[in-house]
Coordinates of C-alpha atoms in Angstrom, one line a residue:
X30 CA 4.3 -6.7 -13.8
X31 CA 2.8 -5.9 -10.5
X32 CA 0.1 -3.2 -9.4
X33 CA 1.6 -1.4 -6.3
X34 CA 0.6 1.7 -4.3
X35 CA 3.7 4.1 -3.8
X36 CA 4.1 7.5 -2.3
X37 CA 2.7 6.1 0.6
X38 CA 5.4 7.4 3.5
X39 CA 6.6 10.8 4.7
X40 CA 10.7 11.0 5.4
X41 CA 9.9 9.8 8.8
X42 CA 8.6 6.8 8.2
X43 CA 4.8 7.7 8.6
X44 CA 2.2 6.7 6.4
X45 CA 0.6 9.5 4.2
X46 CA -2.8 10.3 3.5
X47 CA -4.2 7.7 1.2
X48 CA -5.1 10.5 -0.8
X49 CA -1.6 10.7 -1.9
X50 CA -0.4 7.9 -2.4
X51 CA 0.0 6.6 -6.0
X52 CA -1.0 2.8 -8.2
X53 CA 2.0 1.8 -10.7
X54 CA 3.0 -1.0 -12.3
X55 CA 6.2 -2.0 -11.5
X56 CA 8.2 -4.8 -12.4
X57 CA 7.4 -8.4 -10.7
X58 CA 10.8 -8.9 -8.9
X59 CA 10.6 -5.4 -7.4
X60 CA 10.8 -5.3 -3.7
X61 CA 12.0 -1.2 -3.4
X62 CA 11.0 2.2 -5.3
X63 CA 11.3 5.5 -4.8
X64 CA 9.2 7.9 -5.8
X65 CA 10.7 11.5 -6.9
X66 CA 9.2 14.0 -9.6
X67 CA 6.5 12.3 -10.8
X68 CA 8.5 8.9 -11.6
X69 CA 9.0 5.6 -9.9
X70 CA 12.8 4.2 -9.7
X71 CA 12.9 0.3 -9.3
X72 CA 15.4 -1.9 -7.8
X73 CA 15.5 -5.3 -5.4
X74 CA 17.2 -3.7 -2.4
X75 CA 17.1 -0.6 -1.1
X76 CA 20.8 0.0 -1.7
X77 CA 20.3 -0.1 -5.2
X78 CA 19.5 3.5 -5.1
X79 CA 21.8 5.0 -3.0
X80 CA 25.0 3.2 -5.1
X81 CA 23.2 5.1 -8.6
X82 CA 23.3 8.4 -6.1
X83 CA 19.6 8.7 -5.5
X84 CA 18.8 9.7 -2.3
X85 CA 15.2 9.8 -0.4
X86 CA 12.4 8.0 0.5
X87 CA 12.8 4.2 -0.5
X88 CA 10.1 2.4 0.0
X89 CA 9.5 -1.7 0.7
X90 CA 7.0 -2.7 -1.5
X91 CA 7.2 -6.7 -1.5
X92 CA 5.1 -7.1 1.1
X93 CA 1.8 -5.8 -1.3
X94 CA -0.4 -8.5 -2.8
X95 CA 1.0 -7.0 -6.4
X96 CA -3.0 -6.5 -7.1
X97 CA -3.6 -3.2 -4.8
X98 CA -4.8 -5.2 -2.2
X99 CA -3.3 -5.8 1.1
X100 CA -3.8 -8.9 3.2
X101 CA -4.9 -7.9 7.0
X102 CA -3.0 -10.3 8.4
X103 CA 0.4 -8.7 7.1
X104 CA -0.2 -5.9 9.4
X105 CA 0.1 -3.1 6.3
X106 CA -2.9 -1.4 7.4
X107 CA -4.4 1.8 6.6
X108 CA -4.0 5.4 8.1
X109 CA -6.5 4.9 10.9
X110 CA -7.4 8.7 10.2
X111 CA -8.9 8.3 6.8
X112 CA -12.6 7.6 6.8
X113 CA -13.3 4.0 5.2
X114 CA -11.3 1.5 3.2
X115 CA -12.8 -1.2 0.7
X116 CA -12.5 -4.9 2.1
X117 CA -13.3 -8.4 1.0
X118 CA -13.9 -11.3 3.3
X119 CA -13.4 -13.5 0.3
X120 CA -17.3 -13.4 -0.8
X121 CA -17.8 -10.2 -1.4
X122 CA -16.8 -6.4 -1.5
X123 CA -17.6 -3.8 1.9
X124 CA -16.8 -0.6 3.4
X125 CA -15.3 -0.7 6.8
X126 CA -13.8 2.0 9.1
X127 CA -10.0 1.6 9.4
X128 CA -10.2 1.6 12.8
X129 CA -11.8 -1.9 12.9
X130 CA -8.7 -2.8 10.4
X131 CA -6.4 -1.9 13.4
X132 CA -8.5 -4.3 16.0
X133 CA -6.3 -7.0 17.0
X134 CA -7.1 -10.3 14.9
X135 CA -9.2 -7.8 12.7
X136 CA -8.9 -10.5 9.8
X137 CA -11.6 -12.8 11.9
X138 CA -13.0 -9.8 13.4
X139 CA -17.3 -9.3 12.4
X140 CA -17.1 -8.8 9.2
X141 CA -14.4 -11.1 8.5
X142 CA -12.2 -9.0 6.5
X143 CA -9.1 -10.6 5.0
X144 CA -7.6 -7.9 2.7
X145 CA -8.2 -3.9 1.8
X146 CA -7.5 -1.3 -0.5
X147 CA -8.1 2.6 -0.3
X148 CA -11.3 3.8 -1.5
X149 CA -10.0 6.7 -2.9
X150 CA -9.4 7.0 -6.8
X151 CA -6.0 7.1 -6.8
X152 CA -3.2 8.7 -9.5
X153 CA -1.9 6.4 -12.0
X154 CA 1.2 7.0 -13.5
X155 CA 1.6 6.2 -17.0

């Protein structure tokens, strides 16, 4: 099992408020989900969804670190709109603006920060 955040993209491919996006646990070979009603539906391509006749938003999700965190350097960054993310630099835990996230070379940028996850609490599903 992995620890994932879904929900994260509107129909158009934009990133949503980190507000609304959503931690799971999925399954470890997971790479797609869609999200619909409250529940998460798992597969290994996004295809796998549209031959069971589910239609929607599916959403790439093996890119994530599997712990909530996202690396810098993968370029998954946060909604520059939102106020401040969590980071560590590998020593230790800060707040930084996700502006400074969207710097080029951000993961050697002054605070050094090499991966990030949303400061807000977010909604587990159970």
């Amino acid at each position: 099992m992995k620890t994932v955040w879904v929900n994260r993209h509107n129909a158009d491919g934009t990133l949503k408020p980190i507000s609304e996006w959503v931690q799971a646990c999925v399954r470890s070979e997971t790479t797609h989900v869609m999200f619909e009603d409250g529940r998460i539906f798992q597969g290994t391509r996004s295809d796998t969804f549209t031959s069971n006749g589910r239609s929607g938003v599916h959403e790439h999700i093996g890119d994530q670190r599997g712990d909530g965190w996202f690396y810098v350097a993968d370029g998954d960054l946060p909604p520059i709109e939102d106020n401040t993310v969590l980071c560590h630099d590998g020593y230790g835990l800060l707040l930084m603006m996700p502006a400074d996230l969207h710097r080029k070379n951000a993961w050697n940028h002054r605070n050094k920060a090499k991966c990030w996850m949303p400061v807000t609490d977010p909604r587990h599903l159970d």
